[in-house]
PDB file of C-alpha atoms in Angstrom:
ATOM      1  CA  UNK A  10       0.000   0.000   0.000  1.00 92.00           C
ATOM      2  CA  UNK A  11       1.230   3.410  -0.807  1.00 96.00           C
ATOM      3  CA  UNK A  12       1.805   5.911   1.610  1.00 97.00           C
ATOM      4  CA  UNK A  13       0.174   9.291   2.361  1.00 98.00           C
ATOM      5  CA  UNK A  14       3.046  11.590   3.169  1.00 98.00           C
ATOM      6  CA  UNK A  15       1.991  15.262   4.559  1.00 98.00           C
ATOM      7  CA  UNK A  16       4.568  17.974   4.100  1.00 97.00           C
ATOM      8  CA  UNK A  17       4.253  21.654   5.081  1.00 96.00           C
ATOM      9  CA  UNK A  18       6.264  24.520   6.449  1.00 94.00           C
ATOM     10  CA  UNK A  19       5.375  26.270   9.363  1.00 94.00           C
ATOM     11  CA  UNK A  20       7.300  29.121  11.231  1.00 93.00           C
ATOM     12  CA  UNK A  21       8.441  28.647  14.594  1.00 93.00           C
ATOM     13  CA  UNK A  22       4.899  30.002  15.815  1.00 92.00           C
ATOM     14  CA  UNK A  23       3.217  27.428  13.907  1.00 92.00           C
ATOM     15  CA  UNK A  24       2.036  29.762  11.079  1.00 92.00           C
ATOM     16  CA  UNK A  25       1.724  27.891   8.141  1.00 91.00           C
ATOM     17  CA  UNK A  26       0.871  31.050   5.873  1.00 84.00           C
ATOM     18  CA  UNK A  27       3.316  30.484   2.538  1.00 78.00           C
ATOM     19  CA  UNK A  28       4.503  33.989   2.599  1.00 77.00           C
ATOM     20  CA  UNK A  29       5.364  34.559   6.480  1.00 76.00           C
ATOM     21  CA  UNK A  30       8.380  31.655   6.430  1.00 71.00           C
ATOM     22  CA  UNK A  31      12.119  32.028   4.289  1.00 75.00           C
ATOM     23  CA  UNK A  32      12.366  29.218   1.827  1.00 81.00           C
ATOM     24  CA  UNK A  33      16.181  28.534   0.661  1.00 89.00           C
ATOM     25  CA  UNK A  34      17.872  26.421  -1.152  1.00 92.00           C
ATOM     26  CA  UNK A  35      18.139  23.777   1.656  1.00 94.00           C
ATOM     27  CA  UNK A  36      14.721  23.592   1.677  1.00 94.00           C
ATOM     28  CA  UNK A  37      13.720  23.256  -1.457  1.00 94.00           C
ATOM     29  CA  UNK A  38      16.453  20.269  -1.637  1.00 96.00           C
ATOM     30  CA  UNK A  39      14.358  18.725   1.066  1.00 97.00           C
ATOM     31  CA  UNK A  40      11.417  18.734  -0.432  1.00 97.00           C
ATOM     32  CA  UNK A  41      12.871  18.180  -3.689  1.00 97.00           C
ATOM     33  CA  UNK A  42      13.406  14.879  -2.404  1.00 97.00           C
ATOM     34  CA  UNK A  43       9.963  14.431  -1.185  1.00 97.00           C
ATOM     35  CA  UNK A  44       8.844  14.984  -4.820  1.00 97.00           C
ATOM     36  CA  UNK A  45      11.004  12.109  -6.257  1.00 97.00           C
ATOM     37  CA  UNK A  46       9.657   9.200  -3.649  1.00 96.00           C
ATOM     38  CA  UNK A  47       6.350  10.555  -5.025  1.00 97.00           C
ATOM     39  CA  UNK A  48       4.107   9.939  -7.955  1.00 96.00           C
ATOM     40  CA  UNK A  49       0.991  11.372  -7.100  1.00 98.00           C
ATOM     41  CA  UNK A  50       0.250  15.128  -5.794  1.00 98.00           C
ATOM     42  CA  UNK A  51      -3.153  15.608  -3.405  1.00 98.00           C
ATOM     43  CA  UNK A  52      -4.150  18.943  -2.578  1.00 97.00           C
ATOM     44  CA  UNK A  53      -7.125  21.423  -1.943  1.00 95.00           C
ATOM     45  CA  UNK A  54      -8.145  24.273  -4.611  1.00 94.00           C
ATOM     46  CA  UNK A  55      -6.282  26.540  -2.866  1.00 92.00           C
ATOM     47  CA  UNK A  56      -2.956  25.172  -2.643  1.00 93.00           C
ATOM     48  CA  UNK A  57      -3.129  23.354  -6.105  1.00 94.00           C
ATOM     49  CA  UNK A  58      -3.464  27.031  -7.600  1.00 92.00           C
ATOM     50  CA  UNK A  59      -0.717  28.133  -5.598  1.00 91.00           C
ATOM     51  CA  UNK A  60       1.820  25.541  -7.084  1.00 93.00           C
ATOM     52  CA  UNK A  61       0.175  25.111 -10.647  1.00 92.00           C
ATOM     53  CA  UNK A  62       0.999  26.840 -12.909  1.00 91.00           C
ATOM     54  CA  UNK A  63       3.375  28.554 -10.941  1.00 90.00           C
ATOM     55  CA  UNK A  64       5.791  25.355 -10.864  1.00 92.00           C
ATOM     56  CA  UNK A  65       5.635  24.391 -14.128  1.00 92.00           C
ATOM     57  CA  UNK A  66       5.720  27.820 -15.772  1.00 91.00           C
ATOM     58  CA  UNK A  67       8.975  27.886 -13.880  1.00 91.00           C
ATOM     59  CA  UNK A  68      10.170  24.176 -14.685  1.00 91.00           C
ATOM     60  CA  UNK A  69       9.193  24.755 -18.402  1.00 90.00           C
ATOM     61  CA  UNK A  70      11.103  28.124 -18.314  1.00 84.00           C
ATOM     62  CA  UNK A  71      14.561  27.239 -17.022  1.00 73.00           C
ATOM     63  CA  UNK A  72      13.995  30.423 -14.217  1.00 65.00           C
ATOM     64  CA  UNK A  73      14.188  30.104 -10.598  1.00 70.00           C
ATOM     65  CA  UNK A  74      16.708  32.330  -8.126  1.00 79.00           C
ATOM     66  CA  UNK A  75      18.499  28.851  -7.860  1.00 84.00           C
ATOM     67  CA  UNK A  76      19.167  25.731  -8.720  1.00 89.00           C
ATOM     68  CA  UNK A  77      17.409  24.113  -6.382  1.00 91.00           C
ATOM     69  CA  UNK A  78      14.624  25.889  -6.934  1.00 90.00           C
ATOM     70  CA  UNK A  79      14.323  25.157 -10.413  1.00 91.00           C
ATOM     71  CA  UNK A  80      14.822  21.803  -9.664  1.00 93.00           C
ATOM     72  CA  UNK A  81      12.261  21.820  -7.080  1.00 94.00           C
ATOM     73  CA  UNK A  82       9.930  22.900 -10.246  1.00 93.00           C
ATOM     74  CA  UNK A  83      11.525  20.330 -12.843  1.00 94.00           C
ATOM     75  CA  UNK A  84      10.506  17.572 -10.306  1.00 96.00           C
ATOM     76  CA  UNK A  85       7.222  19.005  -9.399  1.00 96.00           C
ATOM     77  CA  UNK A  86       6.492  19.195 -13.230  1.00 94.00           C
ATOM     78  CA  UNK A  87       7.339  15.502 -13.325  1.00 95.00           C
ATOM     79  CA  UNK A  88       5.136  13.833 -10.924  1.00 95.00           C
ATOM     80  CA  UNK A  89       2.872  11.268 -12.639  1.00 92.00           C
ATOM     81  CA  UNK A  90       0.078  12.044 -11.593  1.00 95.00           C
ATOM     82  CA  UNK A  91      -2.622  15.599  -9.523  1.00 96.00           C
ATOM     83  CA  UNK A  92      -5.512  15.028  -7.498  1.00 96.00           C
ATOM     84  CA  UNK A  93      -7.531  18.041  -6.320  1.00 96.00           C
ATOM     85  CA  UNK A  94      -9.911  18.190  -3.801  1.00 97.00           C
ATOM     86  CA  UNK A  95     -12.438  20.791  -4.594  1.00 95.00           C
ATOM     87  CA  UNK A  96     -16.123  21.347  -5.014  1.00 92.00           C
ATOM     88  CA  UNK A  97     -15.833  24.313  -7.018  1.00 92.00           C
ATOM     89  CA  UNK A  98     -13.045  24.486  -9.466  1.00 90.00           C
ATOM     90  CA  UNK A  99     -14.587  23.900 -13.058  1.00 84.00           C
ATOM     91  CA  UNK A 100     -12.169  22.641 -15.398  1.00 79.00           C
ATOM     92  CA  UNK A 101      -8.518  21.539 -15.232  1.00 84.00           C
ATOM     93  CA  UNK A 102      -6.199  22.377 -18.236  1.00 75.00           C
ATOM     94  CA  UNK A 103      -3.969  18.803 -17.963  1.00 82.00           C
ATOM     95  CA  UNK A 104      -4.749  15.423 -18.704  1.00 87.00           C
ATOM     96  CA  UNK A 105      -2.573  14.181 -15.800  1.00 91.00           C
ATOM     97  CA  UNK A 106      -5.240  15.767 -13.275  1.00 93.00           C
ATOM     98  CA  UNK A 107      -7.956  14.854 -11.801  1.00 93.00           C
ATOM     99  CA  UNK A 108     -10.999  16.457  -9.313  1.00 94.00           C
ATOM    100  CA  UNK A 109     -12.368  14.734  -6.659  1.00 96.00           C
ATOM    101  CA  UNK A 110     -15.535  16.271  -5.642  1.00 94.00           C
ATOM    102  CA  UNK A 111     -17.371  13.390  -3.228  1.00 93.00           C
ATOM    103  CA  UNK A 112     -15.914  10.913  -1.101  1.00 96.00           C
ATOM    104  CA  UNK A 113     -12.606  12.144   0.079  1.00 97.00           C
ATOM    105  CA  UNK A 114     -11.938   9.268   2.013  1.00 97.00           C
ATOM    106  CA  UNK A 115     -12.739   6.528  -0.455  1.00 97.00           C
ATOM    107  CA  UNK A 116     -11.090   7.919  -3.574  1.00 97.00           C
ATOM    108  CA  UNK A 117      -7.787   8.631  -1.077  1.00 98.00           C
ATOM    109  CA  UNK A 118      -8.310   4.805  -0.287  1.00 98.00           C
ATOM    110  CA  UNK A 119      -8.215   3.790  -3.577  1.00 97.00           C
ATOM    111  CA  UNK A 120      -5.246   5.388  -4.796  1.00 96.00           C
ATOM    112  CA  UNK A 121      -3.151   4.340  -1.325  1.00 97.00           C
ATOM    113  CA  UNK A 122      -4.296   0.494  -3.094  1.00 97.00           C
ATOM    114  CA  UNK A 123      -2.925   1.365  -6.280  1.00 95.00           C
ATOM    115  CA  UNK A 124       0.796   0.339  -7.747  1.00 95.00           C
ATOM    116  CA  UNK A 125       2.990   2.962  -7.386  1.00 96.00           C
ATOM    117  CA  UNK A 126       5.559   5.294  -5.259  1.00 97.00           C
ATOM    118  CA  UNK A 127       4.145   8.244  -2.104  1.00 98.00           C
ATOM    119  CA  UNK A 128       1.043  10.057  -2.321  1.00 98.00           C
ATOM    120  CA  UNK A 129       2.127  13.745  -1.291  1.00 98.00           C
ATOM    121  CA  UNK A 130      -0.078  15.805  -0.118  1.00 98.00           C
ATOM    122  CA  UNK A 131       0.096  20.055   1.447  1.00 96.00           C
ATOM    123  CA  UNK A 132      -1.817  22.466   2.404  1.00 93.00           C
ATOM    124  CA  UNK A 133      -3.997  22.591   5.344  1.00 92.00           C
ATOM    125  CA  UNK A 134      -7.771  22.144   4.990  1.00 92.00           C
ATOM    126  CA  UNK A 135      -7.666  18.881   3.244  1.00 95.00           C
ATOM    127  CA  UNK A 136      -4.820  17.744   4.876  1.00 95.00           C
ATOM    128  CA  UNK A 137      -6.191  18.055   8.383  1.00 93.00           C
ATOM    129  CA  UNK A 138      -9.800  16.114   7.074  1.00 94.00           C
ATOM    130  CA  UNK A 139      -7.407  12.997   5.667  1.00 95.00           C
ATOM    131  CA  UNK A 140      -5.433  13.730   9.583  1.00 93.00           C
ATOM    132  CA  UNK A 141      -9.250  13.442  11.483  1.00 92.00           C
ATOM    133  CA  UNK A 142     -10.104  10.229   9.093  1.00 94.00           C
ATOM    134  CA  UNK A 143      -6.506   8.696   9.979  1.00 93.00           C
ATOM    135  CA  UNK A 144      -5.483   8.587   6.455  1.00 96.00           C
ATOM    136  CA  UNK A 145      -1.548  10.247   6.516  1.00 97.00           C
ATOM    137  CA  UNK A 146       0.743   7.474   7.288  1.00 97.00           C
ATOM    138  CA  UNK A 147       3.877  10.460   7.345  1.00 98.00           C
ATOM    139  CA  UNK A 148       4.240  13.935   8.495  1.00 98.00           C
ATOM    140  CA  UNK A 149       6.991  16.113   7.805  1.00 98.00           C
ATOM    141  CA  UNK A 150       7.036  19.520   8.968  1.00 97.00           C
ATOM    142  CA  UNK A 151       9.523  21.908   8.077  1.00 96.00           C
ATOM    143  CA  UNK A 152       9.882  24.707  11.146  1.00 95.00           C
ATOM    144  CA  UNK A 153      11.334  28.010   9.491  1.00 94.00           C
ATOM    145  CA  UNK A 154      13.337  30.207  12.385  1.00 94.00           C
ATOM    146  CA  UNK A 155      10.871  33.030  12.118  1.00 92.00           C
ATOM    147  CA  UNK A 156       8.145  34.281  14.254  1.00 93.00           C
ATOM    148  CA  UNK A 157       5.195  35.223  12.828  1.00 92.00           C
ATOM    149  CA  UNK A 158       3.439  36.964  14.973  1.00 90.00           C
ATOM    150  CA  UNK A 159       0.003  36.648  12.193  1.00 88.00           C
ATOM    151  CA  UNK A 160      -1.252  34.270  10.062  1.00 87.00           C
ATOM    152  CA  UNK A 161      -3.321  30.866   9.421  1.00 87.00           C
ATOM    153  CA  UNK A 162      -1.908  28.376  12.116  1.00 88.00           C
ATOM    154  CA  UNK A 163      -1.365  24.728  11.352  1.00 88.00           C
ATOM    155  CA  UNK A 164      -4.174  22.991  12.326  1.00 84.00           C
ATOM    156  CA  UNK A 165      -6.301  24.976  13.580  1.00 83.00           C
ATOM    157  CA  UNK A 166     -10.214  23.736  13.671  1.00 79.00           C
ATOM    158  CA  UNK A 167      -9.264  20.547  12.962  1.00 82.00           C
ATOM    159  CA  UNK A 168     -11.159  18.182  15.263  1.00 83.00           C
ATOM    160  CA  UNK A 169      -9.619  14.519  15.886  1.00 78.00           C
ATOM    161  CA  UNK A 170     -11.522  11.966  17.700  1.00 74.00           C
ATOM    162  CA  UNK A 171      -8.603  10.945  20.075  1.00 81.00           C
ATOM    163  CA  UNK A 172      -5.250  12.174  20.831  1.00 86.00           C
ATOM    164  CA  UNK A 173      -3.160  11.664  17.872  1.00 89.00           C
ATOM    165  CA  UNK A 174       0.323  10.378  18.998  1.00 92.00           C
ATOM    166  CA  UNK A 175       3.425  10.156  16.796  1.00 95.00           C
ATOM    167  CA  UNK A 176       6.719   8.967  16.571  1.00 98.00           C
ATOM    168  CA  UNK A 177       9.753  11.667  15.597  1.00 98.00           C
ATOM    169  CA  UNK A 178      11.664   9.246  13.188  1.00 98.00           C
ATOM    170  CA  UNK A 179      14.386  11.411  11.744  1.00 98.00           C
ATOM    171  CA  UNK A 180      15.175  14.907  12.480  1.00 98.00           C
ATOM    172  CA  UNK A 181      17.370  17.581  10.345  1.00 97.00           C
ATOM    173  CA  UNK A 182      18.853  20.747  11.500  1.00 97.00           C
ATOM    174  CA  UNK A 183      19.811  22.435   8.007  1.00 96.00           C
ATOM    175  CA  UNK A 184      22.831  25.627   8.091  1.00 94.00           C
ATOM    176  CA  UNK A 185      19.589  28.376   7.881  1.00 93.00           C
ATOM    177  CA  UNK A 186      18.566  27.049  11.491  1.00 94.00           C
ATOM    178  CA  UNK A 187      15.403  25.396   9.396  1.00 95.00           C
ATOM    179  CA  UNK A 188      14.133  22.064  10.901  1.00 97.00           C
ATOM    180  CA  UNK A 189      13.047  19.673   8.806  1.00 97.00           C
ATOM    181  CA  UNK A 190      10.519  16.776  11.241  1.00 98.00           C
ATOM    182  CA  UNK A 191       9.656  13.360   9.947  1.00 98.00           C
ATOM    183  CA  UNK A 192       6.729  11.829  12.250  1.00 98.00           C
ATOM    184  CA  UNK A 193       5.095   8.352  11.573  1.00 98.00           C
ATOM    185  CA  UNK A 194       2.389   7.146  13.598  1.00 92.00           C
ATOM    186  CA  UNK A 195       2.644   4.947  16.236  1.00 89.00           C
TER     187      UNK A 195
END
């Protein structure tokens, strides 16, 4: 069965708004590497129109401020296969996507059954329903040395039945002073 790996970045505050943290090359190489063990994106509307076409106008265009950013894109461009969880998004301009509009947790199901490398999935809202039906096998959370002080925090409203206990399997302190998490459940 594949797994359902959850990757974000949050500040030290636990703000998980994209524009409050410092992104470098470090990690982007981390999540690079996320992307490869992957062959199938999940996300909500709003974060799949954050990364497309913004990704692979950049992979497509050679730009980036760095190599590993463009090769963040080049690898994001490459993954097999998009699944977005929306109820409103009308049409999708890419053969290798597809919406899922009903039944979150059985069409996730399905695709965990099917042949293949990781399921990635970002993001918050959907992310924290797949976290309340006990769906993401992996969490890793990349904390970015920066307060805040504003923003959308990571998980906040999301309601889980029980205490949700995990294991830290393998920590990395990166040269910025980011900290890059890897949690499986126990």
């Amino acid at each position: 069965m594949r797994k359902l790996i959850y990757g974000i970045n949050v500040t030290l505050d636990g703000c998980c708004d994209h524009t409050k943290g410092m992104a470098n090359e470090q990690v982007h190489e981390y999540f690079t590497g996320l992307l490869r063990d992957a062959d199938v994106l999940l996300y909500g509307r709003k974060t799949y129109e954050l990364m497309v076409p913004f990704w692979p106008d950049m992979a497509k265009d050679s730009s980036g401020p760095s190599d590993a950013t463009h090769e963040f894109a080049r690898i994001f461009d490459a993954v097999g296969k998009m699944a977005v969880v929306s109820k409103s998004l009308e049409n999708i301009d890419s053969n290798k996507t597809e919406i899922i509009r009903s039944n979150l947790r059985d069409q996730v199901l399905q695709l965990k059954q099917e042949e293949g490398r990781a399921i990635l999935t970002g993001g918050v809202d959907v992310p924290s329903q797949l976290m309340q039906m006990g769906l993401i096998d992996e969490y890793h959370v990349v904390v970015h040395p920066v307060i805040a002080g504003e923003g959308r925090r990571l998980f906040d409203g999301t309601s889980l039945p029980e205490q949700l206990e995990l294991k830290l399997a393998e920590s990395k302190v990166f040269g910025s002073g980011h900290v890059a998490l890897r949690y499986v459940n126990r």
